[in-house]
Amino acid sequence: MSRLNLDVNLRDHDEIYAALVSMHDGLNEAESLRVSAKLTLLLANHIGDAQIVREAIRIARSSPQK
Amino acid sequence: MAPSSTVPVACHKAFAASPRPVTQNRVPILIVGAGMVGMTTALDLGRKGHRVVVLNKLDAIPVGSKAICFSKRTLDIWDRLGVGGRMVAKGVVWNVGKVFWGADPEPLLQFDMLPLKNQKMPGFINLQQYYAEEYLYDELCKLPNVELRWGHRATTLKAQSSGVIVGVETAEGAYEIEADWLIAADGHNSSIRRFMGLDFEGRVFEDNFLIADVKFDIQRPSERWFWFEPPWPGASALMHKQPDGVWRFDFQLGWNIDRKEAVKPENVEPFVRGMFGPDVKFTPVWYSIYTFQCRRMKRFVHGRVVFAGDSAHLVSPFGARGFNGGIADAENLAWKLDLVLKGLAPESLLESYNDEAIVTADENILNSSRATDFITPKNAASKALRDAVLELAKDHAFARPFINSGRLSTPVHYPQSLLNTPDAETWNSGVAPGSPALDAPIRGGWLLGRLGETFAILSTEPGAALTGDLPVRHLRVGGDILDDDGLVAQRYALEPGTTYLIRPDQYVAARWRGYDPRAILKALATAGGRPQ
């Protein structure tokens, strides 16, 4: 049974963050929503595990615990 | 569903109002509603030898653009009841659906509603509901034990533990009829449901859709075509070919519209001309506007009153799960009520109708709701996700399974049904308990045509005489059934000794790798509501 990985699993965080921000360059809000949705679908499909995706949705939807 | 059309309509077939009975004896089965579900149930029970009275408020089969897409399972059921051939002969057969986005003539997605070929019936036919009703009526006329009363309206109901007393209004005055069992097949505005103070639970949707049935001369393949954001008015459009040169269009109009204005012919025509050009010549047949609900009753069985079809559950039309869901009720109910009335099963067997019909309704409601949410997104984020799918699908195959223009009706499975005997052995293929039997070509015809009406044992072995009073027929593959193409063996994963027990509604109840009369009798008792 696989679990969503919540440990640090990337390097070059600043670079990835900048890429995510600049993904929205020149877009209005509706366009941004759509591009974010496309990214979600691309990554969800790559993960390929419905349970992990659902766990990520759950955490995304919840407020900070501490 | 829809109010009357702004195109003047007549009725398809009018009947003389049935006379008020002079005397009225108690009947075993009373059905209120002679629509497709009521008549199919009457046909099934009538063929099993029961006396059935059916009451219909109207004295005609109305025209109208209502159900048109009949699924393979529906056709298999109708075939068992002797009307399948006539439906298919008149209907337009289709298996392929295409989904388009915008003005691109290349489909984003294509699907096939008969992925398993070599079966008697096609994935779908399109046929006007009034033809289906006419053919069911004609078949019912052949049964002297089934009486259909036109222009008889149920006005009161007294429900007791041993039956019902229904008050009926006719043009000649009122009368009362007593029955052991009442089947409420009187549609979404069911008066029986109202008389019992029962209601639906679930979602009501606000989107308006315009139905336009028009007649014109165009050559298009017999395929279901759906557009997201078409290059003509409306947020989506659906197109179906019907018999008699009639085409059915559904145009999505949105919320908060002026329905009276929207349905006027001069406001409908721009949609058709938008699709086919300003010079297209066509004859309007029917225009109306509908909204829809995805809801059901909490329980379908209330003592001696049983609900079937739209009286029990409603769905949005994407996916053609309305009537196709209702006929599943009819078939599930008829064999069980038949056994109960013959004293071969306890009344509690009908609890399995409640359970299985609710499984079917919930699956249909879930699929219809999800399709509706994809076709009519409710907020900006939802619309962004929907459009994201369509954009990705243009270039990337991974996104295409997300496209939901309606998940077309397929038979529902009952893996948890208490009537099943779970597999004791390991199976990797074949047909599991709770699943509908698969058709296959056999010498002289088709496998499904040899099933139905009673329980059936499908086995590679010759049958031994079984004790017990539930009627069972034995079909030996290699004897009664000649599997020339080997497709029965393939679809049922047959090895020497393989044995299936199949219910009268063609659903598998149990299966084994060996022929064991004791196991069969035990499974038969379980499927018949008397688990040992």
PDB file of N, CA, C and O in Angstrom, chain B residues 264-301:
ATOM      1  N   LYS B 264     -39.587  28.925 -28.640  1.00  0.00           N
ATOM      2  CA  LYS B 264     -40.346  29.364 -29.825  1.00  0.00           C
ATOM      3  C   LYS B 264     -39.583  28.945 -31.073  1.00  0.00           C
ATOM      4  O   LYS B 264     -38.357  29.094 -31.147  1.00  0.00           O
ATOM      5  N   PRO B 265     -40.275  28.474 -32.092  1.00  0.00           N
ATOM      6  CA  PRO B 265     -39.591  28.003 -33.305  1.00  0.00           C
ATOM      7  C   PRO B 265     -38.583  28.994 -33.862  1.00  0.00           C
ATOM      8  O   PRO B 265     -37.492  28.593 -34.273  1.00  0.00           O
ATOM      9  N   GLU B 266     -38.906  30.289 -33.840  1.00  0.00           N
ATOM     10  CA  GLU B 266     -37.960  31.254 -34.423  1.00  0.00           C
ATOM     11  C   GLU B 266     -36.674  31.373 -33.611  1.00  0.00           C
ATOM     12  O   GLU B 266     -35.660  31.848 -34.111  1.00  0.00           O
ATOM     13  N   ASN B 267     -36.726  30.935 -32.343  1.00  0.00           N
ATOM     14  CA  ASN B 267     -35.521  30.955 -31.512  1.00  0.00           C
ATOM     15  C   ASN B 267     -34.796  29.624 -31.524  1.00  0.00           C
ATOM     16  O   ASN B 267     -33.636  29.543 -31.121  1.00  0.00           O
ATOM     17  N   VAL B 268     -35.463  28.589 -31.976  1.00  0.00           N
ATOM     18  CA  VAL B 268     -34.823  27.278 -32.068  1.00  0.00           C
ATOM     19  C   VAL B 268     -34.066  27.156 -33.384  1.00  0.00           C
ATOM     20  O   VAL B 268     -32.978  26.589 -33.450  1.00  0.00           O
ATOM     21  N   GLU B 269     -34.671  27.723 -34.434  1.00  0.00           N
ATOM     22  CA  GLU B 269     -34.087  27.538 -35.758  1.00  0.00           C
ATOM     23  C   GLU B 269     -32.644  27.999 -35.902  1.00  0.00           C
ATOM     24  O   GLU B 269     -31.865  27.346 -36.593  1.00  0.00           O
ATOM     25  N   PRO B 270     -32.225  29.081 -35.238  1.00  0.00           N
ATOM     26  CA  PRO B 270     -30.806  29.470 -35.348  1.00  0.00           C
ATOM     27  C   PRO B 270     -29.842  28.366 -34.916  1.00  0.00           C
ATOM     28  O   PRO B 270     -28.722  28.285 -35.432  1.00  0.00           O
ATOM     29  N   PHE B 271     -30.265  27.519 -33.987  1.00  0.00           N
ATOM     30  CA  PHE B 271     -29.385  26.431 -33.570  1.00  0.00           C
ATOM     31  C   PHE B 271     -29.189  25.446 -34.725  1.00  0.00           C
ATOM     32  O   PHE B 271     -28.067  25.037 -35.026  1.00  0.00           O
ATOM     33  N   VAL B 272     -30.276  25.079 -35.367  1.00  0.00           N
ATOM     34  CA  VAL B 272     -30.180  24.104 -36.455  1.00  0.00           C
ATOM     35  C   VAL B 272     -29.438  24.721 -37.647  1.00  0.00           C
ATOM     36  O   VAL B 272     -28.589  24.085 -38.257  1.00  0.00           O
ATOM     37  N   ARG B 273     -29.758  25.978 -37.945  1.00  0.00           N
ATOM     38  CA  ARG B 273     -29.076  26.631 -39.069  1.00  0.00           C
ATOM     39  C   ARG B 273     -27.607  26.868 -38.746  1.00  0.00           C
ATOM     40  O   ARG B 273     -26.759  26.841 -39.626  1.00  0.00           O
ATOM     41  N   GLY B 274     -27.325  27.114 -37.469  1.00  0.00           N
ATOM     42  CA  GLY B 274     -25.921  27.260 -37.056  1.00  0.00           C
ATOM     43  C   GLY B 274     -25.137  25.994 -37.333  1.00  0.00           C
ATOM     44  O   GLY B 274     -23.966  26.032 -37.709  1.00  0.00           O
ATOM     45  N   MET B 275     -25.781  24.844 -37.163  1.00  0.00           N
ATOM     46  CA  MET B 275     -25.105  23.569 -37.385  1.00  0.00           C
ATOM     47  C   MET B 275     -24.978  23.239 -38.865  1.00  0.00           C
ATOM     48  O   MET B 275     -23.965  22.723 -39.309  1.00  0.00           O
ATOM     49  N   PHE B 276     -26.038  23.500 -39.640  1.00  0.00           N
ATOM     50  CA  PHE B 276     -26.077  22.987 -41.004  1.00  0.00           C
ATOM     51  C   PHE B 276     -26.083  24.057 -42.075  1.00  0.00           C
ATOM     52  O   PHE B 276     -26.180  23.752 -43.245  1.00  0.00           O
ATOM     53  N   GLY B 277     -26.000  25.280 -41.677  1.00  0.00           N
ATOM     54  CA  GLY B 277     -25.941  26.351 -42.678  1.00  0.00           C
ATOM     55  C   GLY B 277     -27.278  27.039 -42.817  1.00  0.00           C
ATOM     56  O   GLY B 277     -28.326  26.467 -42.508  1.00  0.00           O
ATOM     57  N   PRO B 278     -27.271  28.287 -43.288  1.00  0.00           N
ATOM     58  CA  PRO B 278     -28.495  29.100 -43.320  1.00  0.00           C
ATOM     59  C   PRO B 278     -29.539  28.582 -44.317  1.00  0.00           C
ATOM     60  O   PRO B 278     -30.718  28.917 -44.192  1.00  0.00           O
ATOM     61  N   ASP B 279     -29.135  27.779 -45.282  1.00  0.00           N
ATOM     62  CA  ASP B 279     -30.088  27.368 -46.326  1.00  0.00           C
ATOM     63  C   ASP B 279     -30.683  25.980 -46.099  1.00  0.00           C
ATOM     64  O   ASP B 279     -31.418  25.480 -46.938  1.00  0.00           O
ATOM     65  N   VAL B 280     -30.342  25.364 -44.983  1.00  0.00           N
ATOM     66  CA  VAL B 280     -30.809  23.989 -44.776  1.00  0.00           C
ATOM     67  C   VAL B 280     -32.336  23.955 -44.698  1.00  0.00           C
ATOM     68  O   VAL B 280     -32.966  24.816 -44.091  1.00  0.00           O
ATOM     69  N   LYS B 281     -32.918  22.968 -45.357  1.00  0.00           N
ATOM     70  CA  LYS B 281     -34.373  22.797 -45.321  1.00  0.00           C
ATOM     71  C   LYS B 281     -34.709  21.683 -44.335  1.00  0.00           C
ATOM     72  O   LYS B 281     -34.172  20.576 -44.451  1.00  0.00           O
ATOM     73  N   PHE B 282     -35.583  21.989 -43.417  1.00  0.00           N
ATOM     74  CA  PHE B 282     -35.954  20.941 -42.464  1.00  0.00           C
ATOM     75  C   PHE B 282     -37.380  21.133 -41.991  1.00  0.00           C
ATOM     76  O   PHE B 282     -37.955  22.228 -42.104  1.00  0.00           O
ATOM     77  N   THR B 283     -37.949  20.062 -41.462  1.00  0.00           N
ATOM     78  CA  THR B 283     -39.313  20.087 -40.928  1.00  0.00           C
ATOM     79  C   THR B 283     -39.238  19.881 -39.424  1.00  0.00           C
ATOM     80  O   THR B 283     -38.702  18.872 -38.974  1.00  0.00           O
ATOM     81  N   PRO B 284     -39.738  20.834 -38.658  1.00  0.00           N
ATOM     82  CA  PRO B 284     -39.735  20.625 -37.203  1.00  0.00           C
ATOM     83  C   PRO B 284     -40.716  19.528 -36.801  1.00  0.00           C
ATOM     84  O   PRO B 284     -41.807  19.444 -37.359  1.00  0.00           O
ATOM     85  N   VAL B 285     -40.290  18.684 -35.883  1.00  0.00           N
ATOM     86  CA  VAL B 285     -41.140  17.604 -35.394  1.00  0.00           C
ATOM     87  C   VAL B 285     -41.512  17.853 -33.928  1.00  0.00           C
ATOM     88  O   VAL B 285     -42.627  17.600 -33.504  1.00  0.00           O
ATOM     89  N   TRP B 286     -40.548  18.343 -33.164  1.00  0.00           N
ATOM     90  CA  TRP B 286     -40.801  18.531 -31.731  1.00  0.00           C
ATOM     91  C   TRP B 286     -39.758  19.494 -31.170  1.00  0.00           C
ATOM     92  O   TRP B 286     -38.577  19.329 -31.430  1.00  0.00           O
ATOM     93  N   TYR B 287     -40.214  20.508 -30.402  1.00  0.00           N
ATOM     94  CA  TYR B 287     -39.290  21.369 -29.671  1.00  0.00           C
ATOM     95  C   TYR B 287     -39.757  21.432 -28.224  1.00  0.00           C
ATOM     96  O   TYR B 287     -40.929  21.702 -27.973  1.00  0.00           O
ATOM     97  N   SER B 288     -38.855  21.248 -27.297  1.00  0.00           N
ATOM     98  CA  SER B 288     -39.210  21.469 -25.889  1.00  0.00           C
ATOM     99  C   SER B 288     -37.944  21.718 -25.100  1.00  0.00           C
ATOM    100  O   SER B 288     -36.834  21.552 -25.599  1.00  0.00           O
ATOM    101  N   ILE B 289     -38.138  22.138 -23.843  1.00  0.00           N
ATOM    102  CA  ILE B 289     -36.990  22.440 -22.973  1.00  0.00           C
ATOM    103  C   ILE B 289     -37.086  21.559 -21.746  1.00  0.00           C
ATOM    104  O   ILE B 289     -38.182  21.337 -21.228  1.00  0.00           O
ATOM    105  N   TYR B 290     -35.974  21.056 -21.307  1.00  0.00           N
ATOM    106  CA  TYR B 290     -36.008  20.258 -20.092  1.00  0.00           C
ATOM    107  C   TYR B 290     -34.872  20.615 -19.143  1.00  0.00           C
ATOM    108  O   TYR B 290     -33.838  21.114 -19.553  1.00  0.00           O
ATOM    109  N   THR B 291     -35.160  20.385 -17.866  1.00  0.00           N
ATOM    110  CA  THR B 291     -34.107  20.320 -16.843  1.00  0.00           C
ATOM    111  C   THR B 291     -34.216  18.921 -16.258  1.00  0.00           C
ATOM    112  O   THR B 291     -35.089  18.159 -16.654  1.00  0.00           O
ATOM    113  N   PHE B 292     -33.390  18.587 -15.318  1.00  0.00           N
ATOM    114  CA  PHE B 292     -33.435  17.210 -14.861  1.00  0.00           C
ATOM    115  C   PHE B 292     -32.943  17.082 -13.430  1.00  0.00           C
ATOM    116  O   PHE B 292     -32.459  18.035 -12.836  1.00  0.00           O
ATOM    117  N   GLN B 293     -33.121  15.893 -12.918  1.00  0.00           N
ATOM    118  CA  GLN B 293     -32.740  15.615 -11.531  1.00  0.00           C
ATOM    119  C   GLN B 293     -32.000  14.289 -11.487  1.00  0.00           C
ATOM    120  O   GLN B 293     -32.188  13.432 -12.344  1.00  0.00           O
ATOM    121  N   CYS B 294     -31.171  14.135 -10.497  1.00  0.00           N
ATOM    122  CA  CYS B 294     -30.530  12.848 -10.220  1.00  0.00           C
ATOM    123  C   CYS B 294     -30.909  12.478  -8.800  1.00  0.00           C
ATOM    124  O   CYS B 294     -30.280  12.933  -7.855  1.00  0.00           O
ATOM    125  N   ARG B 295     -31.988  11.710  -8.646  1.00  0.00           N
ATOM    126  CA  ARG B 295     -32.513  11.438  -7.305  1.00  0.00           C
ATOM    127  C   ARG B 295     -33.190  10.078  -7.283  1.00  0.00           C
ATOM    128  O   ARG B 295     -33.547   9.540  -8.319  1.00  0.00           O
ATOM    129  N   ARG B 296     -33.403   9.594  -6.058  1.00  0.00           N
ATOM    130  CA  ARG B 296     -34.165   8.356  -5.957  1.00  0.00           C
ATOM    131  C   ARG B 296     -34.917   8.314  -4.639  1.00  0.00           C
ATOM    132  O   ARG B 296     -34.644   9.069  -3.723  1.00  0.00           O
ATOM    133  N   MET B 297     -35.887   7.371  -4.591  1.00  0.00           N
ATOM    134  CA  MET B 297     -36.553   7.065  -3.325  1.00  0.00           C
ATOM    135  C   MET B 297     -35.569   6.326  -2.436  1.00  0.00           C
ATOM    136  O   MET B 297     -34.659   5.649  -2.920  1.00  0.00           O
ATOM    137  N   LYS B 298     -35.792   6.430  -1.123  1.00  0.00           N
ATOM    138  CA  LYS B 298     -34.896   5.743  -0.193  1.00  0.00           C
ATOM    139  C   LYS B 298     -35.090   4.229  -0.312  1.00  0.00           C
ATOM    140  O   LYS B 298     -34.131   3.475  -0.234  1.00  0.00           O
ATOM    141  N   ARG B 299     -36.341   3.796  -0.443  1.00  0.00           N
ATOM    142  CA  ARG B 299     -36.686   2.384  -0.599  1.00  0.00           C
ATOM    143  C   ARG B 299     -37.622   2.251  -1.774  1.00  0.00           C
ATOM    144  O   ARG B 299     -38.451   3.126  -1.999  1.00  0.00           O
ATOM    145  N   PHE B 300     -37.497   1.159  -2.502  1.00  0.00           N
ATOM    146  CA  PHE B 300     -38.392   0.933  -3.636  1.00  0.00           C
ATOM    147  C   PHE B 300     -39.516  -0.046  -3.283  1.00  0.00           C
ATOM    148  O   PHE B 300     -40.498  -0.128  -4.017  1.00  0.00           O
ATOM    149  N   VAL B 301     -39.350  -0.813  -2.241  1.00  0.00           N
ATOM    150  CA  VAL B 301     -40.365  -1.797  -1.846  1.00  0.00           C
ATOM    151  C   VAL B 301     -40.992  -1.333  -0.534  1.00  0.00           C
ATOM    152  O   VAL B 301     -40.291  -1.126   0.453  1.00  0.00           O
TER     153      VAL B 301
END
